[in-house]
């Protein structure tokens, strides 16, 4: 029996599924798939976790080499360049402070220099601005370039415990790390970057926890010309006592850490 379209003199149309089947191109089973273009393969490689981590290592190595070459510790001996003064000098110093802390320059040295160059009040403000800036730069670099590569390596019991503490109790853990003397500033930054700690907790805890130690060094630098003054002696005590207390706590807890 002819359908209505044939009877009316029209042209019969194949069903949609049949038309799609007729237009489909059959690919042989053994045919080779065309490789991805070179630029696409290069982009995938550059975005891979270990490629980004290699870039982070290269950046830090270059920064460390630059510090060894230019020796920013000369600020303590030679002073600030005379062409920079006032607010401009403070801003430049704060930015330079943040950048060189990413390259492992010790913060106590920079805090002493800030106190000697700008005095106690302005020196503390400049040092704290540089501290937060440097911590944020290191945290961002570690989070973007290193986290994906390093997180799968957190397999040891102690490493997992530290990561869990930082990830679940970020504010409290970072505040304790900043207040505890002896922990390297750059090391804490990159450890926090590998964890799942949030930006806000990291930066706020860094700012609050760094104030006591930073203030002690800045005041000591500002009063270094009068080493017998009470303020200078108080600043030295504020530096020495937490260091001694931290060493005693670490010594008493050594068996606890070995047991882990």
mmCIF file with all atom_site columns, C-alpha atoms in Angstrom, residues 1-204:
data_model
loop_
_atom_site.group_PDB
_atom_site.id
_atom_site.type_symbol
_atom_site.label_atom_id
_atom_site.label_alt_id
_atom_site.label_comp_id
_atom_site.label_asym_id
_atom_site.label_entity_id
_atom_site.label_seq_id
_atom_site.pdbx_PDB_ins_code
_atom_site.Cartn_x
_atom_site.Cartn_y
_atom_site.Cartn_z
_atom_site.occupancy
_atom_site.B_iso_or_equiv
_atom_site.pdbx_formal_charge
_atom_site.auth_seq_id
_atom_site.auth_comp_id
_atom_site.auth_asym_id
_atom_site.auth_atom_id
_atom_site.pdbx_PDB_model_num
ATOM 1   C CA . UNK A 1 1   ? 0.000  0.000  0.000  1.00 0.00 ? 1   UNK A CA 1
ATOM 2   C CA . UNK A 1 2   ? 1.338  3.433  -0.935 1.00 0.00 ? 2   UNK A CA 1
ATOM 3   C CA . UNK A 1 3   ? 1.435  6.138  1.707  1.00 0.00 ? 3   UNK A CA 1
ATOM 4   C CA . UNK A 1 4   ? -0.347 9.447  1.436  1.00 0.00 ? 4   UNK A CA 1
ATOM 5   C CA . UNK A 1 5   ? 2.669  11.280 0.070  1.00 0.00 ? 5   UNK A CA 1
ATOM 6   C CA . UNK A 1 6   ? 3.133  8.827  -2.805 1.00 0.00 ? 6   UNK A CA 1
ATOM 7   C CA . UNK A 1 7   ? -0.530 8.922  -3.712 1.00 0.00 ? 7   UNK A CA 1
ATOM 8   C CA . UNK A 1 8   ? -0.542 12.683 -3.857 1.00 0.00 ? 8   UNK A CA 1
ATOM 9   C CA . UNK A 1 9   ? 2.343  12.704 -6.308 1.00 0.00 ? 9   UNK A CA 1
ATOM 10  C CA . UNK A 1 10  ? 4.957  13.990 -3.836 1.00 0.00 ? 10  UNK A CA 1
ATOM 11  C CA . UNK A 1 11  ? 8.401  12.633 -3.162 1.00 0.00 ? 11  UNK A CA 1
ATOM 12  C CA . UNK A 1 12  ? 8.817  10.234 -0.285 1.00 0.00 ? 12  UNK A CA 1
ATOM 13  C CA . UNK A 1 13  ? 11.163 11.450 2.477  1.00 0.00 ? 13  UNK A CA 1
ATOM 14  C CA . UNK A 1 14  ? 13.296 9.077  4.520  1.00 0.00 ? 14  UNK A CA 1
ATOM 15  C CA . UNK A 1 15  ? 12.783 9.119  8.281  1.00 0.00 ? 15  UNK A CA 1
ATOM 16  C CA . UNK A 1 16  ? 15.300 11.291 10.218 1.00 0.00 ? 16  UNK A CA 1
ATOM 17  C CA . UNK A 1 17  ? 17.054 8.298  11.804 1.00 0.00 ? 17  UNK A CA 1
ATOM 18  C CA . UNK A 1 18  ? 17.485 6.629  8.434  1.00 0.00 ? 18  UNK A CA 1
ATOM 19  C CA . UNK A 1 19  ? 18.853 9.835  6.909  1.00 0.00 ? 19  UNK A CA 1
ATOM 20  C CA . UNK A 1 20  ? 21.373 10.203 9.722  1.00 0.00 ? 20  UNK A CA 1
ATOM 21  C CA . UNK A 1 21  ? 22.430 6.596  9.246  1.00 0.00 ? 21  UNK A CA 1
ATOM 22  C CA . UNK A 1 22  ? 22.941 7.082  5.546  1.00 0.00 ? 22  UNK A CA 1
ATOM 23  C CA . UNK A 1 23  ? 25.074 10.217 6.108  1.00 0.00 ? 23  UNK A CA 1
ATOM 24  C CA . UNK A 1 24  ? 27.234 8.660  8.845  1.00 0.00 ? 24  UNK A CA 1
ATOM 25  C CA . UNK A 1 25  ? 30.834 8.034  7.885  1.00 0.00 ? 25  UNK A CA 1
ATOM 26  C CA . UNK A 1 26  ? 32.171 4.641  8.817  1.00 0.00 ? 26  UNK A CA 1
ATOM 27  C CA . UNK A 1 27  ? 35.638 4.789  10.436 1.00 0.00 ? 27  UNK A CA 1
ATOM 28  C CA . UNK A 1 28  ? 37.756 1.678  10.036 1.00 0.00 ? 28  UNK A CA 1
ATOM 29  C CA . UNK A 1 29  ? 38.587 -0.095 13.274 1.00 0.00 ? 29  UNK A CA 1
ATOM 30  C CA . UNK A 1 30  ? 42.341 -0.015 12.703 1.00 0.00 ? 30  UNK A CA 1
ATOM 31  C CA . UNK A 1 31  ? 42.499 3.615  11.567 1.00 0.00 ? 31  UNK A CA 1
ATOM 32  C CA . UNK A 1 32  ? 44.941 5.854  13.481 1.00 0.00 ? 32  UNK A CA 1
ATOM 33  C CA . UNK A 1 33  ? 43.639 8.893  15.373 1.00 0.00 ? 33  UNK A CA 1
ATOM 34  C CA . UNK A 1 34  ? 45.274 12.146 14.305 1.00 0.00 ? 34  UNK A CA 1
ATOM 35  C CA . UNK A 1 35  ? 47.697 13.446 16.981 1.00 0.00 ? 35  UNK A CA 1
ATOM 36  C CA . UNK A 1 36  ? 46.999 16.701 18.789 1.00 0.00 ? 36  UNK A CA 1
ATOM 37  C CA . UNK A 1 37  ? 48.642 19.797 17.290 1.00 0.00 ? 37  UNK A CA 1
ATOM 38  C CA . UNK A 1 38  ? 52.073 20.688 18.751 1.00 0.00 ? 38  UNK A CA 1
ATOM 39  C CA . UNK A 1 39  ? 50.818 23.921 20.309 1.00 0.00 ? 39  UNK A CA 1
ATOM 40  C CA . UNK A 1 40  ? 48.008 22.061 22.073 1.00 0.00 ? 40  UNK A CA 1
ATOM 41  C CA . UNK A 1 41  ? 50.437 19.471 23.438 1.00 0.00 ? 41  UNK A CA 1
ATOM 42  C CA . UNK A 1 42  ? 52.779 22.232 24.597 1.00 0.00 ? 42  UNK A CA 1
ATOM 43  C CA . UNK A 1 43  ? 49.916 24.023 26.353 1.00 0.00 ? 43  UNK A CA 1
ATOM 44  C CA . UNK A 1 44  ? 48.874 20.844 28.155 1.00 0.00 ? 44  UNK A CA 1
ATOM 45  C CA . UNK A 1 45  ? 52.453 20.278 29.300 1.00 0.00 ? 45  UNK A CA 1
ATOM 46  C CA . UNK A 1 46  ? 52.894 23.836 30.570 1.00 0.00 ? 46  UNK A CA 1
ATOM 47  C CA . UNK A 1 47  ? 49.654 23.593 32.541 1.00 0.00 ? 47  UNK A CA 1
ATOM 48  C CA . UNK A 1 48  ? 50.518 20.242 34.109 1.00 0.00 ? 48  UNK A CA 1
ATOM 49  C CA . UNK A 1 49  ? 51.168 20.229 37.894 1.00 0.00 ? 49  UNK A CA 1
ATOM 50  C CA . UNK A 1 50  ? 54.845 19.279 37.687 1.00 0.00 ? 50  UNK A CA 1
ATOM 51  C CA . UNK A 1 51  ? 55.588 21.817 34.968 1.00 0.00 ? 51  UNK A CA 1
ATOM 52  C CA . UNK A 1 52  ? 54.116 24.557 37.154 1.00 0.00 ? 52  UNK A CA 1
ATOM 53  C CA . UNK A 1 53  ? 56.072 23.285 40.141 1.00 0.00 ? 53  UNK A CA 1
ATOM 54  C CA . UNK A 1 54  ? 59.267 23.363 38.079 1.00 0.00 ? 54  UNK A CA 1
ATOM 55  C CA . UNK A 1 55  ? 58.508 26.969 37.212 1.00 0.00 ? 55  UNK A CA 1
ATOM 56  C CA . UNK A 1 56  ? 58.075 27.770 40.911 1.00 0.00 ? 56  UNK A CA 1
ATOM 57  C CA . UNK A 1 57  ? 61.452 26.187 41.725 1.00 0.00 ? 57  UNK A CA 1
ATOM 58  C CA . UNK A 1 58  ? 63.093 28.128 38.898 1.00 0.00 ? 58  UNK A CA 1
ATOM 59  C CA . UNK A 1 59  ? 61.564 31.416 40.071 1.00 0.00 ? 59  UNK A CA 1
ATOM 60  C CA . UNK A 1 60  ? 62.676 30.887 43.652 1.00 0.00 ? 60  UNK A CA 1
ATOM 61  C CA . UNK A 1 61  ? 66.173 29.847 42.564 1.00 0.00 ? 61  UNK A CA 1
ATOM 62  C CA . UNK A 1 62  ? 66.464 32.977 40.431 1.00 0.00 ? 62  UNK A CA 1
ATOM 63  C CA . UNK A 1 63  ? 65.199 35.161 43.261 1.00 0.00 ? 63  UNK A CA 1
ATOM 64  C CA . UNK A 1 64  ? 67.667 33.627 45.684 1.00 0.00 ? 64  UNK A CA 1
ATOM 65  C CA . UNK A 1 65  ? 70.528 34.150 43.237 1.00 0.00 ? 65  UNK A CA 1
ATOM 66  C CA . UNK A 1 66  ? 69.511 37.802 42.793 1.00 0.00 ? 66  UNK A CA 1
ATOM 67  C CA . UNK A 1 67  ? 69.562 38.333 46.544 1.00 0.00 ? 67  UNK A CA 1
ATOM 68  C CA . UNK A 1 68  ? 73.061 36.865 46.782 1.00 0.00 ? 68  UNK A CA 1
ATOM 69  C CA . UNK A 1 69  ? 74.167 39.106 43.927 1.00 0.00 ? 69  UNK A CA 1
ATOM 70  C CA . UNK A 1 70  ? 72.680 42.431 45.063 1.00 0.00 ? 70  UNK A CA 1
ATOM 71  C CA . UNK A 1 71  ? 73.005 41.858 48.849 1.00 0.00 ? 71  UNK A CA 1
ATOM 72  C CA . UNK A 1 72  ? 70.077 43.844 50.314 1.00 0.00 ? 72  UNK A CA 1
ATOM 73  C CA . UNK A 1 73  ? 71.699 43.603 53.745 1.00 0.00 ? 73  UNK A CA 1
ATOM 74  C CA . UNK A 1 74  ? 73.871 46.539 52.650 1.00 0.00 ? 74  UNK A CA 1
ATOM 75  C CA . UNK A 1 75  ? 71.008 48.760 53.768 1.00 0.00 ? 75  UNK A CA 1
ATOM 76  C CA . UNK A 1 76  ? 72.166 48.319 57.350 1.00 0.00 ? 76  UNK A CA 1
ATOM 77  C CA . UNK A 1 77  ? 75.679 49.500 56.532 1.00 0.00 ? 77  UNK A CA 1
ATOM 78  C CA . UNK A 1 78  ? 75.210 51.986 53.688 1.00 0.00 ? 78  UNK A CA 1
ATOM 79  C CA . UNK A 1 79  ? 71.750 53.367 54.447 1.00 0.00 ? 79  UNK A CA 1
ATOM 80  C CA . UNK A 1 80  ? 68.893 54.176 52.092 1.00 0.00 ? 80  UNK A CA 1
ATOM 81  C CA . UNK A 1 81  ? 69.617 55.808 48.704 1.00 0.00 ? 81  UNK A CA 1
ATOM 82  C CA . UNK A 1 82  ? 69.594 59.604 49.220 1.00 0.00 ? 82  UNK A CA 1
ATOM 83  C CA . UNK A 1 83  ? 67.335 60.243 46.228 1.00 0.00 ? 83  UNK A CA 1
ATOM 84  C CA . UNK A 1 84  ? 64.475 58.452 47.977 1.00 0.00 ? 84  UNK A CA 1
ATOM 85  C CA . UNK A 1 85  ? 62.850 60.065 50.986 1.00 0.00 ? 85  UNK A CA 1
ATOM 86  C CA . UNK A 1 86  ? 59.547 60.475 52.793 1.00 0.00 ? 86  UNK A CA 1
ATOM 87  C CA . UNK A 1 87  ? 56.506 58.525 51.693 1.00 0.00 ? 87  UNK A CA 1
ATOM 88  C CA . UNK A 1 88  ? 58.172 57.372 48.473 1.00 0.00 ? 88  UNK A CA 1
ATOM 89  C CA . UNK A 1 89  ? 60.990 55.723 50.414 1.00 0.00 ? 89  UNK A CA 1
ATOM 90  C CA . UNK A 1 90  ? 58.504 54.006 52.737 1.00 0.00 ? 90  UNK A CA 1
ATOM 91  C CA . UNK A 1 91  ? 56.456 52.586 49.858 1.00 0.00 ? 91  UNK A CA 1
ATOM 92  C CA . UNK A 1 92  ? 59.542 51.431 47.950 1.00 0.00 ? 92  UNK A CA 1
ATOM 93  C CA . UNK A 1 93  ? 60.963 49.792 51.068 1.00 0.00 ? 93  UNK A CA 1
ATOM 94  C CA . UNK A 1 94  ? 57.679 47.989 51.829 1.00 0.00 ? 94  UNK A CA 1
ATOM 95  C CA . UNK A 1 95  ? 57.446 46.626 48.279 1.00 0.00 ? 95  UNK A CA 1
ATOM 96  C CA . UNK A 1 96  ? 61.101 45.588 48.287 1.00 0.00 ? 96  UNK A CA 1
ATOM 97  C CA . UNK A 1 97  ? 60.599 43.991 51.712 1.00 0.00 ? 97  UNK A CA 1
ATOM 98  C CA . UNK A 1 98  ? 57.761 41.854 50.405 1.00 0.00 ? 98  UNK A CA 1
ATOM 99  C CA . UNK A 1 99  ? 59.619 40.778 47.269 1.00 0.00 ? 99  UNK A CA 1
ATOM 100 C CA . UNK A 1 100 ? 62.874 39.790 48.977 1.00 0.00 ? 100 UNK A CA 1
ATOM 101 C CA . UNK A 1 101 ? 61.112 37.781 51.691 1.00 0.00 ? 101 UNK A CA 1
ATOM 102 C CA . UNK A 1 102 ? 59.791 35.566 48.904 1.00 0.00 ? 102 UNK A CA 1
ATOM 103 C CA . UNK A 1 103 ? 63.468 35.011 48.032 1.00 0.00 ? 103 UNK A CA 1
ATOM 104 C CA . UNK A 1 104 ? 64.274 33.786 51.578 1.00 0.00 ? 104 UNK A CA 1
ATOM 105 C CA . UNK A 1 105 ? 65.836 36.986 52.952 1.00 0.00 ? 105 UNK A CA 1
ATOM 106 C CA . UNK A 1 106 ? 65.504 36.841 56.769 1.00 0.00 ? 106 UNK A CA 1
ATOM 107 C CA . UNK A 1 107 ? 62.844 39.183 58.102 1.00 0.00 ? 107 UNK A CA 1
ATOM 108 C CA . UNK A 1 108 ? 64.765 40.139 61.284 1.00 0.00 ? 108 UNK A CA 1
ATOM 109 C CA . UNK A 1 109 ? 67.404 41.771 59.110 1.00 0.00 ? 109 UNK A CA 1
ATOM 110 C CA . UNK A 1 110 ? 64.780 43.757 57.218 1.00 0.00 ? 110 UNK A CA 1
ATOM 111 C CA . UNK A 1 111 ? 62.990 44.754 60.428 1.00 0.00 ? 111 UNK A CA 1
ATOM 112 C CA . UNK A 1 112 ? 66.222 46.086 61.914 1.00 0.00 ? 112 UNK A CA 1
ATOM 113 C CA . UNK A 1 113 ? 66.831 48.050 58.714 1.00 0.00 ? 113 UNK A CA 1
ATOM 114 C CA . UNK A 1 114 ? 63.281 49.476 58.789 1.00 0.00 ? 114 UNK A CA 1
ATOM 115 C CA . UNK A 1 115 ? 63.757 50.696 62.346 1.00 0.00 ? 115 UNK A CA 1
ATOM 116 C CA . UNK A 1 116 ? 67.137 52.229 61.592 1.00 0.00 ? 116 UNK A CA 1
ATOM 117 C CA . UNK A 1 117 ? 65.856 53.996 58.465 1.00 0.00 ? 117 UNK A CA 1
ATOM 118 C CA . UNK A 1 118 ? 62.349 55.096 59.452 1.00 0.00 ? 118 UNK A CA 1
ATOM 119 C CA . UNK A 1 119 ? 62.176 55.020 63.239 1.00 0.00 ? 119 UNK A CA 1
ATOM 120 C CA . UNK A 1 120 ? 59.919 52.947 65.469 1.00 0.00 ? 120 UNK A CA 1
ATOM 121 C CA . UNK A 1 121 ? 56.417 53.996 64.378 1.00 0.00 ? 121 UNK A CA 1
ATOM 122 C CA . UNK A 1 122 ? 56.851 54.310 60.611 1.00 0.00 ? 122 UNK A CA 1
ATOM 123 C CA . UNK A 1 123 ? 59.315 51.435 60.571 1.00 0.00 ? 123 UNK A CA 1
ATOM 124 C CA . UNK A 1 124 ? 56.741 49.127 62.166 1.00 0.00 ? 124 UNK A CA 1
ATOM 125 C CA . UNK A 1 125 ? 54.095 50.150 59.627 1.00 0.00 ? 125 UNK A CA 1
ATOM 126 C CA . UNK A 1 126 ? 56.475 49.628 56.699 1.00 0.00 ? 126 UNK A CA 1
ATOM 127 C CA . UNK A 1 127 ? 57.623 46.258 58.022 1.00 0.00 ? 127 UNK A CA 1
ATOM 128 C CA . UNK A 1 128 ? 54.091 45.001 58.585 1.00 0.00 ? 128 UNK A CA 1
ATOM 129 C CA . UNK A 1 129 ? 53.040 46.079 55.095 1.00 0.00 ? 129 UNK A CA 1
ATOM 130 C CA . UNK A 1 130 ? 56.038 44.272 53.638 1.00 0.00 ? 130 UNK A CA 1
ATOM 131 C CA . UNK A 1 131 ? 55.344 41.214 55.780 1.00 0.00 ? 131 UNK A CA 1
ATOM 132 C CA . UNK A 1 132 ? 51.757 40.834 54.582 1.00 0.00 ? 132 UNK A CA 1
ATOM 133 C CA . UNK A 1 133 ? 52.761 41.563 50.982 1.00 0.00 ? 133 UNK A CA 1
ATOM 134 C CA . UNK A 1 134 ? 55.568 38.998 51.033 1.00 0.00 ? 134 UNK A CA 1
ATOM 135 C CA . UNK A 1 135 ? 53.383 36.380 52.676 1.00 0.00 ? 135 UNK A CA 1
ATOM 136 C CA . UNK A 1 136 ? 50.630 36.946 50.118 1.00 0.00 ? 136 UNK A CA 1
ATOM 137 C CA . UNK A 1 137 ? 53.058 36.686 47.191 1.00 0.00 ? 137 UNK A CA 1
ATOM 138 C CA . UNK A 1 138 ? 54.573 33.440 48.503 1.00 0.00 ? 138 UNK A CA 1
ATOM 139 C CA . UNK A 1 139 ? 51.146 31.991 49.303 1.00 0.00 ? 139 UNK A CA 1
ATOM 140 C CA . UNK A 1 140 ? 49.845 32.828 45.822 1.00 0.00 ? 140 UNK A CA 1
ATOM 141 C CA . UNK A 1 141 ? 52.871 31.382 44.056 1.00 0.00 ? 141 UNK A CA 1
ATOM 142 C CA . UNK A 1 142 ? 52.746 28.217 46.118 1.00 0.00 ? 142 UNK A CA 1
ATOM 143 C CA . UNK A 1 143 ? 48.998 27.812 45.667 1.00 0.00 ? 143 UNK A CA 1
ATOM 144 C CA . UNK A 1 144 ? 48.988 28.321 41.875 1.00 0.00 ? 144 UNK A CA 1
ATOM 145 C CA . UNK A 1 145 ? 52.270 26.640 40.947 1.00 0.00 ? 145 UNK A CA 1
ATOM 146 C CA . UNK A 1 146 ? 52.920 24.074 43.650 1.00 0.00 ? 146 UNK A CA 1
ATOM 147 C CA . UNK A 1 147 ? 49.762 22.824 45.336 1.00 0.00 ? 147 UNK A CA 1
ATOM 148 C CA . UNK A 1 148 ? 48.580 20.379 42.647 1.00 0.00 ? 148 UNK A CA 1
ATOM 149 C CA . UNK A 1 149 ? 52.003 18.745 42.404 1.00 0.00 ? 149 UNK A CA 1
ATOM 150 C CA . UNK A 1 150 ? 52.782 18.527 46.120 1.00 0.00 ? 150 UNK A CA 1
ATOM 151 C CA . UNK A 1 151 ? 49.454 17.540 47.668 1.00 0.00 ? 151 UNK A CA 1
ATOM 152 C CA . UNK A 1 152 ? 49.633 13.928 46.383 1.00 0.00 ? 152 UNK A CA 1
ATOM 153 C CA . UNK A 1 153 ? 52.974 13.604 48.213 1.00 0.00 ? 153 UNK A CA 1
ATOM 154 C CA . UNK A 1 154 ? 51.417 14.257 51.654 1.00 0.00 ? 154 UNK A CA 1
ATOM 155 C CA . UNK A 1 155 ? 51.407 10.616 52.653 1.00 0.00 ? 155 UNK A CA 1
ATOM 156 C CA . UNK A 1 156 ? 53.358 10.505 55.897 1.00 0.00 ? 156 UNK A CA 1
ATOM 157 C CA . UNK A 1 157 ? 51.473 10.574 59.181 1.00 0.00 ? 157 UNK A CA 1
ATOM 158 C CA . UNK A 1 158 ? 53.115 13.781 60.369 1.00 0.00 ? 158 UNK A CA 1
ATOM 159 C CA . UNK A 1 159 ? 52.607 15.521 57.031 1.00 0.00 ? 159 UNK A CA 1
ATOM 160 C CA . UNK A 1 160 ? 48.947 14.526 56.943 1.00 0.00 ? 160 UNK A CA 1
ATOM 161 C CA . UNK A 1 161 ? 48.454 15.752 60.499 1.00 0.00 ? 161 UNK A CA 1
ATOM 162 C CA . UNK A 1 162 ? 50.054 19.106 59.719 1.00 0.00 ? 162 UNK A CA 1
ATOM 163 C CA . UNK A 1 163 ? 48.013 19.463 56.533 1.00 0.00 ? 163 UNK A CA 1
ATOM 164 C CA . UNK A 1 164 ? 44.792 18.629 58.354 1.00 0.00 ? 164 UNK A CA 1
ATOM 165 C CA . UNK A 1 165 ? 45.544 21.139 61.093 1.00 0.00 ? 165 UNK A CA 1
ATOM 166 C CA . UNK A 1 166 ? 46.245 23.923 58.608 1.00 0.00 ? 166 UNK A CA 1
ATOM 167 C CA . UNK A 1 167 ? 43.257 23.064 56.431 1.00 0.00 ? 167 UNK A CA 1
ATOM 168 C CA . UNK A 1 168 ? 40.659 22.722 59.213 1.00 0.00 ? 168 UNK A CA 1
ATOM 169 C CA . UNK A 1 169 ? 41.955 25.293 61.717 1.00 0.00 ? 169 UNK A CA 1
ATOM 170 C CA . UNK A 1 170 ? 43.694 27.775 59.437 1.00 0.00 ? 170 UNK A CA 1
ATOM 171 C CA . UNK A 1 171 ? 43.384 30.941 61.506 1.00 0.00 ? 171 UNK A CA 1
ATOM 172 C CA . UNK A 1 172 ? 44.407 29.361 64.804 1.00 0.00 ? 172 UNK A CA 1
ATOM 173 C CA . UNK A 1 173 ? 47.226 27.298 63.311 1.00 0.00 ? 173 UNK A CA 1
ATOM 174 C CA . UNK A 1 174 ? 48.725 30.185 61.348 1.00 0.00 ? 174 UNK A CA 1
ATOM 175 C CA . UNK A 1 175 ? 48.505 32.527 64.322 1.00 0.00 ? 175 UNK A CA 1
ATOM 176 C CA . UNK A 1 176 ? 50.429 30.016 66.435 1.00 0.00 ? 176 UNK A CA 1
ATOM 177 C CA . UNK A 1 177 ? 53.016 29.535 63.678 1.00 0.00 ? 177 UNK A CA 1
ATOM 178 C CA . UNK A 1 178 ? 53.641 33.271 63.417 1.00 0.00 ? 178 UNK A CA 1
ATOM 179 C CA . UNK A 1 179 ? 53.921 33.728 67.171 1.00 0.00 ? 179 UNK A CA 1
ATOM 180 C CA . UNK A 1 180 ? 56.207 30.724 67.668 1.00 0.00 ? 180 UNK A CA 1
ATOM 181 C CA . UNK A 1 181 ? 59.842 31.836 67.189 1.00 0.00 ? 181 UNK A CA 1
ATOM 182 C CA . UNK A 1 182 ? 62.260 29.901 65.043 1.00 0.00 ? 182 UNK A CA 1
ATOM 183 C CA . UNK A 1 183 ? 59.880 28.848 62.269 1.00 0.00 ? 183 UNK A CA 1
ATOM 184 C CA . UNK A 1 184 ? 61.134 30.244 58.942 1.00 0.00 ? 184 UNK A CA 1
ATOM 185 C CA . UNK A 1 185 ? 58.782 32.803 57.463 1.00 0.00 ? 185 UNK A CA 1
ATOM 186 C CA . UNK A 1 186 ? 59.072 31.480 53.891 1.00 0.00 ? 186 UNK A CA 1
ATOM 187 C CA . UNK A 1 187 ? 58.652 27.861 55.012 1.00 0.00 ? 187 UNK A CA 1
ATOM 188 C CA . UNK A 1 188 ? 55.384 28.615 56.793 1.00 0.00 ? 188 UNK A CA 1
ATOM 189 C CA . UNK A 1 189 ? 54.130 30.490 53.727 1.00 0.00 ? 189 UNK A CA 1
ATOM 190 C CA . UNK A 1 190 ? 54.691 27.616 51.330 1.00 0.00 ? 190 UNK A CA 1
ATOM 191 C CA . UNK A 1 191 ? 53.401 24.968 53.736 1.00 0.00 ? 191 UNK A CA 1
ATOM 192 C CA . UNK A 1 192 ? 50.188 26.938 54.115 1.00 0.00 ? 192 UNK A CA 1
ATOM 193 C CA . UNK A 1 193 ? 49.933 27.295 50.326 1.00 0.00 ? 193 UNK A CA 1
ATOM 194 C CA . UNK A 1 194 ? 50.018 23.512 49.852 1.00 0.00 ? 194 UNK A CA 1
ATOM 195 C CA . UNK A 1 195 ? 47.211 23.063 52.415 1.00 0.00 ? 195 UNK A CA 1
ATOM 196 C CA . UNK A 1 196 ? 43.590 24.044 51.830 1.00 0.00 ? 196 UNK A CA 1
ATOM 197 C CA . UNK A 1 197 ? 43.732 27.100 54.064 1.00 0.00 ? 197 UNK A CA 1
ATOM 198 C CA . UNK A 1 198 ? 41.789 30.118 52.836 1.00 0.00 ? 198 UNK A CA 1
ATOM 199 C CA . UNK A 1 199 ? 43.347 33.422 51.825 1.00 0.00 ? 199 UNK A CA 1
ATOM 200 C CA . UNK A 1 200 ? 41.575 35.482 54.472 1.00 0.00 ? 200 UNK A CA 1
ATOM 201 C CA . UNK A 1 201 ? 42.609 33.262 57.384 1.00 0.00 ? 201 UNK A CA 1
ATOM 202 C CA . UNK A 1 202 ? 46.183 33.180 56.159 1.00 0.00 ? 202 UNK A CA 1
ATOM 203 C CA . UNK A 1 203 ? 46.615 36.940 55.698 1.00 0.00 ? 203 UNK A CA 1
ATOM 204 C CA . UNK A 1 204 ? 44.760 38.008 58.862 1.00 0.00 ? 204 UNK A CA 1
#
